[in-house]
Amino acid sequence: MKIYTRTGDKGTTALFGGTRVPKHHIRIESYGTVDELNSHIGLLRDQDIENYIKQNLIKIQDRLFTIGSILATDPEKAVLKNGQQRLSIPKISEEDIAFLEEEMDKMNEELPEMTHFVLPGGHQSVSFCHIARCVCRRAERLATALYEIEAFDDLVLKYLNRLSDYLFVLARKLTNYFQSEEIKWIPQKS
C-alpha cells in the first residue's frame, strides 16, 4: 500500500464514506486534533512511568482512534445501504467514561488535597501530561463546535471532557511519583 495518493494535492481530503472536504474543514480540524492528542499521549507513555499507567494510556489511545474514526465519518454516509453502520468497531461507551472516573478516583486517594490551581511543570513527564491535557481541551472545543453543526454520538464529547480531567489528575500523580514540587498559583496582590 502506498502512503501517498496525491488525492489531497489540491487541498481536500476524503472522509469515511468518500465525501471530499477541504483540509481546513472543522471535521478535519476536530479529528486531526484528536490525532495530535494521541501522539502526545504516546510521548507521555514513552516516559519512565509505571507500567500500570502505560497500560491505561494504551487503552486511552485505542479509544482515541475510535473517536477519530467517528469524527472522520460523514454522518450522511454513516449507515450503509444494507442498514449496517459503516464503522464496524466498538463505539465509545459509558464504561469507557467510568474507567477514566475510576482511575481518577484511585489516583486522587493518594494525592494531597488541592487547594489552589497548580503551575504546569516540575518534571518533563508532568509537563508532557499537561501538554496532552491542553491538546485534549482543544480537541473537545473543536468537537463541540462540530457537534453544533453535525451531531454525532455525544459520548465522544463526554469522553474528551473526562479525559482532560484524567490527564490533570495524572499530572498531579506524576508530580507525586517523581517527588517534584507542586507549585501553587497564588495571585499576586496589587
mmCIF file of C-alpha atoms in Angstrom:
data_model
loop_
_atom_site.group_PDB
_atom_site.id
_atom_site.type_symbol
_atom_site.label_atom_id
_atom_site.label_comp_id
_atom_site.label_asym_id
_atom_site.label_seq_id
_atom_site.Cartn_x
_atom_site.Cartn_y
_atom_site.Cartn_z
ATOM 1 C CA MET A 1 0.000 0.000 0.000
ATOM 2 C CA LYS A 2 1.410 3.368 -0.973
ATOM 3 C CA ILE A 3 1.338 6.105 1.643
ATOM 4 C CA TYR A 4 0.944 8.905 -0.847
ATOM 5 C CA THR A 5 -2.166 9.006 -3.022
ATOM 6 C CA ARG A 6 -1.900 12.517 -4.485
ATOM 7 C CA THR A 7 -5.675 12.912 -3.995
ATOM 8 C CA GLY A 8 -5.122 15.681 -1.455
ATOM 9 C CA ASP A 9 -2.798 17.764 -3.587
ATOM 10 C CA LYS A 10 -5.478 20.397 -4.164
ATOM 11 C CA GLY A 11 -6.316 20.887 -0.507
ATOM 12 C CA THR A 12 -9.118 18.371 0.001
ATOM 13 C CA THR A 13 -9.318 15.065 1.807
ATOM 14 C CA ALA A 14 -11.824 12.224 1.961
ATOM 15 C CA LEU A 15 -13.944 11.306 4.944
ATOM 16 C CA PHE A 16 -15.002 7.715 5.650
ATOM 17 C CA GLY A 17 -17.701 7.248 3.055
ATOM 18 C CA GLY A 18 -15.830 9.088 0.322
ATOM 19 C CA THR A 19 -17.111 12.642 0.787
ATOM 20 C CA ARG A 20 -14.353 15.137 -0.009
ATOM 21 C CA VAL A 21 -13.967 18.227 2.159
ATOM 22 C CA PRO A 22 -11.346 20.990 2.447
ATOM 23 C CA LYS A 23 -8.441 20.072 4.714
ATOM 24 C CA HIS A 24 -9.310 23.048 6.915
ATOM 25 C CA HIS A 25 -12.905 21.809 7.477
ATOM 26 C CA ILE A 26 -13.952 21.755 11.158
ATOM 27 C CA ARG A 27 -14.366 17.967 10.920
ATOM 28 C CA ILE A 28 -10.728 17.588 9.799
ATOM 29 C CA GLU A 29 -9.537 20.028 12.487
ATOM 30 C CA SER A 30 -11.506 18.024 15.037
ATOM 31 C CA TYR A 31 -10.173 14.551 14.293
ATOM 32 C CA GLY A 32 -6.729 15.959 13.461
ATOM 33 C CA THR A 33 -6.531 17.401 16.959
ATOM 34 C CA VAL A 34 -7.596 14.048 18.422
ATOM 35 C CA ASP A 35 -4.719 12.501 16.433
ATOM 36 C CA GLU A 36 -2.360 15.155 17.831
ATOM 37 C CA LEU A 37 -3.606 14.333 21.336
ATOM 38 C CA ASN A 38 -2.990 10.638 20.702
ATOM 39 C CA SER A 39 0.603 11.431 19.702
ATOM 40 C CA HIS A 40 1.169 13.472 22.868
ATOM 41 C CA ILE A 41 -0.188 10.594 24.936
ATOM 42 C CA GLY A 42 2.244 8.311 23.093
ATOM 43 C CA LEU A 43 5.066 10.654 24.096
ATOM 44 C CA LEU A 44 3.858 10.530 27.691
ATOM 45 C CA ARG A 45 3.672 6.723 27.512
ATOM 46 C CA ASP A 46 7.323 6.660 26.400
ATOM 47 C CA GLN A 47 8.420 8.223 29.694
ATOM 48 C CA ASP A 48 9.845 6.332 32.655
ATOM 49 C CA ILE A 49 6.488 5.855 34.375
ATOM 50 C CA GLU A 50 4.697 2.927 36.000
ATOM 51 C CA ASN A 51 3.719 0.105 33.656
ATOM 52 C CA TYR A 52 0.150 0.259 35.008
ATOM 53 C CA ILE A 53 -0.150 3.856 33.794
ATOM 54 C CA LYS A 54 1.375 2.910 30.438
ATOM 55 C CA GLN A 55 -1.250 0.185 30.001
ATOM 56 C CA ASN A 56 -4.006 2.677 30.824
ATOM 57 C CA LEU A 57 -2.575 5.112 28.280
ATOM 58 C CA ILE A 58 -2.594 2.387 25.607
ATOM 59 C CA LYS A 59 -6.273 1.789 26.365
ATOM 60 C CA ILE A 60 -6.920 5.539 26.073
ATOM 61 C CA GLN A 61 -5.023 5.698 22.777
ATOM 62 C CA ASP A 62 -7.226 2.913 21.437
ATOM 63 C CA ARG A 63 -10.348 4.869 22.409
ATOM 64 C CA LEU A 64 -8.930 7.993 20.744
ATOM 65 C CA PHE A 65 -8.579 6.067 17.474
ATOM 66 C CA THR A 66 -12.250 5.164 17.826
ATOM 67 C CA ILE A 67 -13.131 8.816 18.415
ATOM 68 C CA GLY A 68 -11.070 9.853 15.399
ATOM 69 C CA SER A 69 -12.917 7.295 13.286
ATOM 70 C CA ILE A 70 -16.283 8.583 14.471
ATOM 71 C CA LEU A 71 -15.312 12.177 13.744
ATOM 72 C CA ALA A 72 -13.898 11.219 10.315
ATOM 73 C CA THR A 73 -17.156 9.619 9.191
ATOM 74 C CA ASP A 74 -19.560 11.604 7.044
ATOM 75 C CA PRO A 75 -22.843 11.466 9.031
ATOM 76 C CA GLU A 76 -24.812 11.149 5.805
ATOM 77 C CA LYS A 77 -22.831 8.031 4.938
ATOM 78 C CA ALA A 78 -22.501 6.532 8.429
ATOM 79 C CA VAL A 79 -25.115 3.892 7.616
ATOM 80 C CA LEU A 80 -24.582 1.676 4.583
ATOM 81 C CA LYS A 81 -27.352 0.860 2.086
ATOM 82 C CA ASN A 82 -27.835 -2.517 3.776
ATOM 83 C CA GLY A 83 -28.587 -0.729 7.076
ATOM 84 C CA GLN A 84 -25.288 -1.600 8.786
ATOM 85 C CA GLN A 85 -23.018 1.000 10.357
ATOM 86 C CA ARG A 86 -20.060 1.994 8.172
ATOM 87 C CA LEU A 87 -17.798 1.744 11.245
ATOM 88 C CA SER A 88 -17.802 -1.829 12.466
ATOM 89 C CA ILE A 89 -15.831 -1.014 15.610
ATOM 90 C CA PRO A 90 -16.931 -0.696 19.239
ATOM 91 C CA LYS A 91 -18.200 2.818 19.928
ATOM 92 C CA ILE A 92 -17.361 4.922 22.971
ATOM 93 C CA SER A 93 -19.359 3.597 25.908
ATOM 94 C CA GLU A 94 -20.377 4.667 29.380
ATOM 95 C CA GLU A 95 -17.908 2.007 30.580
ATOM 96 C CA ASP A 96 -15.066 3.868 28.855
ATOM 97 C CA ILE A 97 -16.027 7.017 30.740
ATOM 98 C CA ALA A 98 -16.452 5.112 34.001
ATOM 99 C CA PHE A 99 -12.922 3.698 33.530
ATOM 100 C CA LEU A 100 -11.482 7.237 33.471
ATOM 101 C CA GLU A 101 -13.527 8.244 36.521
ATOM 102 C CA GLU A 102 -12.465 5.157 38.488
ATOM 103 C CA GLU A 103 -8.809 5.721 37.631
ATOM 104 C CA MET A 104 -9.070 9.376 38.709
ATOM 105 C CA ASP A 105 -10.663 8.339 41.992
ATOM 106 C CA LYS A 106 -7.833 5.843 42.664
ATOM 107 C CA MET A 107 -5.146 8.440 41.909
ATOM 108 C CA ASN A 108 -6.873 11.136 43.981
ATOM 109 C CA GLU A 109 -6.883 8.879 47.044
ATOM 110 C CA GLU A 110 -3.070 9.014 47.056
ATOM 111 C CA LEU A 111 -2.733 12.768 46.453
ATOM 112 C CA PRO A 112 -2.779 15.714 48.838
ATOM 113 C CA GLU A 113 -5.920 17.806 48.726
ATOM 114 C CA MET A 114 -5.791 20.505 46.070
ATOM 115 C CA THR A 115 -6.374 23.975 47.487
ATOM 116 C CA HIS A 116 -5.102 26.125 44.569
ATOM 117 C CA PHE A 117 -4.502 25.925 40.869
ATOM 118 C CA VAL A 118 -1.052 24.495 40.171
ATOM 119 C CA LEU A 119 1.526 25.656 37.666
ATOM 120 C CA PRO A 120 2.262 23.087 34.945
ATOM 121 C CA GLY A 121 5.761 21.648 35.150
ATOM 122 C CA GLY A 122 8.178 20.288 37.716
ATOM 123 C CA HIS A 123 9.304 17.271 35.715
ATOM 124 C CA GLN A 124 9.447 16.532 31.996
ATOM 125 C CA SER A 125 6.835 13.763 32.258
ATOM 126 C CA VAL A 126 4.493 16.057 34.189
ATOM 127 C CA SER A 127 4.917 18.723 31.511
ATOM 128 C CA PHE A 128 4.116 16.223 28.739
ATOM 129 C CA CYS A 129 0.988 15.294 30.656
ATOM 130 C CA HIS A 130 -0.099 18.944 30.918
ATOM 131 C CA ILE A 131 0.524 19.473 27.210
ATOM 132 C CA ALA A 132 -1.656 16.440 26.452
ATOM 133 C CA ARG A 133 -4.335 17.884 28.749
ATOM 134 C CA CYS A 134 -4.301 21.203 26.876
ATOM 135 C CA VAL A 135 -4.484 19.474 23.490
ATOM 136 C CA CYS A 136 -7.362 17.389 24.844
ATOM 137 C CA ARG A 137 -9.240 20.571 25.792
ATOM 138 C CA ARG A 138 -8.664 21.934 22.282
ATOM 139 C CA ALA A 139 -9.925 18.663 20.788
ATOM 140 C CA GLU A 140 -13.001 18.973 22.982
ATOM 141 C CA ARG A 141 -13.612 22.587 21.875
ATOM 142 C CA LEU A 142 -13.350 21.627 18.217
ATOM 143 C CA ALA A 143 -15.550 18.553 18.684
ATOM 144 C CA THR A 144 -18.250 20.634 20.380
ATOM 145 C CA ALA A 145 -18.112 23.151 17.515
ATOM 146 C CA LEU A 146 -18.528 20.289 15.029
ATOM 147 C CA TYR A 147 -21.333 18.786 17.143
ATOM 148 C CA GLU A 148 -23.299 22.037 16.807
ATOM 149 C CA ILE A 149 -23.073 21.740 13.017
ATOM 150 C CA GLU A 150 -23.450 17.958 12.608
ATOM 151 C CA ALA A 151 -24.335 15.950 15.700
ATOM 152 C CA PHE A 152 -22.626 12.639 16.445
ATOM 153 C CA ASP A 153 -22.579 10.314 19.462
ATOM 154 C CA ASP A 154 -22.450 12.683 22.431
ATOM 155 C CA LEU A 155 -20.475 10.121 24.454
ATOM 156 C CA VAL A 156 -17.498 11.312 22.392
ATOM 157 C CA LEU A 157 -17.846 14.770 23.960
ATOM 158 C CA LYS A 158 -18.281 13.273 27.412
ATOM 159 C CA TYR A 159 -15.176 11.101 26.962
ATOM 160 C CA LEU A 160 -12.997 14.012 25.848
ATOM 161 C CA ASN A 161 -14.216 16.104 28.767
ATOM 162 C CA ARG A 162 -13.424 13.342 31.244
ATOM 163 C CA LEU A 163 -10.086 12.579 29.594
ATOM 164 C CA SER A 164 -8.808 16.119 30.136
ATOM 165 C CA ASP A 165 -9.721 15.760 33.820
ATOM 166 C CA TYR A 166 -7.937 12.402 33.902
ATOM 167 C CA LEU A 167 -4.796 13.949 32.401
ATOM 168 C CA PHE A 168 -4.828 16.703 35.021
ATOM 169 C CA VAL A 169 -5.071 14.184 37.864
ATOM 170 C CA LEU A 170 -2.400 12.048 36.191
ATOM 171 C CA ALA A 171 -0.098 15.093 36.049
ATOM 172 C CA ARG A 172 -0.569 15.522 39.802
ATOM 173 C CA LYS A 173 0.085 11.803 40.359
ATOM 174 C CA LEU A 174 3.284 12.014 38.302
ATOM 175 C CA THR A 175 4.367 15.085 40.271
ATOM 176 C CA ASN A 176 3.959 12.982 43.406
ATOM 177 C CA TYR A 177 5.636 9.922 41.810
ATOM 178 C CA PHE A 178 8.719 11.907 40.763
ATOM 179 C CA GLN A 179 8.710 13.812 44.079
ATOM 180 C CA SER A 180 8.595 17.078 42.189
ATOM 181 C CA GLU A 181 7.398 20.285 43.745
ATOM 182 C CA GLU A 182 3.784 21.156 43.013
ATOM 183 C CA ILE A 183 3.847 24.935 42.748
ATOM 184 C CA LYS A 184 0.561 26.540 43.697
ATOM 185 C CA TRP A 185 -0.675 29.523 41.752
ATOM 186 C CA ILE A 186 -1.359 32.240 44.259
ATOM 187 C CA PRO A 187 -2.316 35.506 42.532
ATOM 188 C CA GLN A 188 -0.140 38.435 43.461
ATOM 189 C CA LYS A 189 -1.816 41.191 45.393
ATOM 190 C CA SER A 190 -1.870 44.560 43.725
#
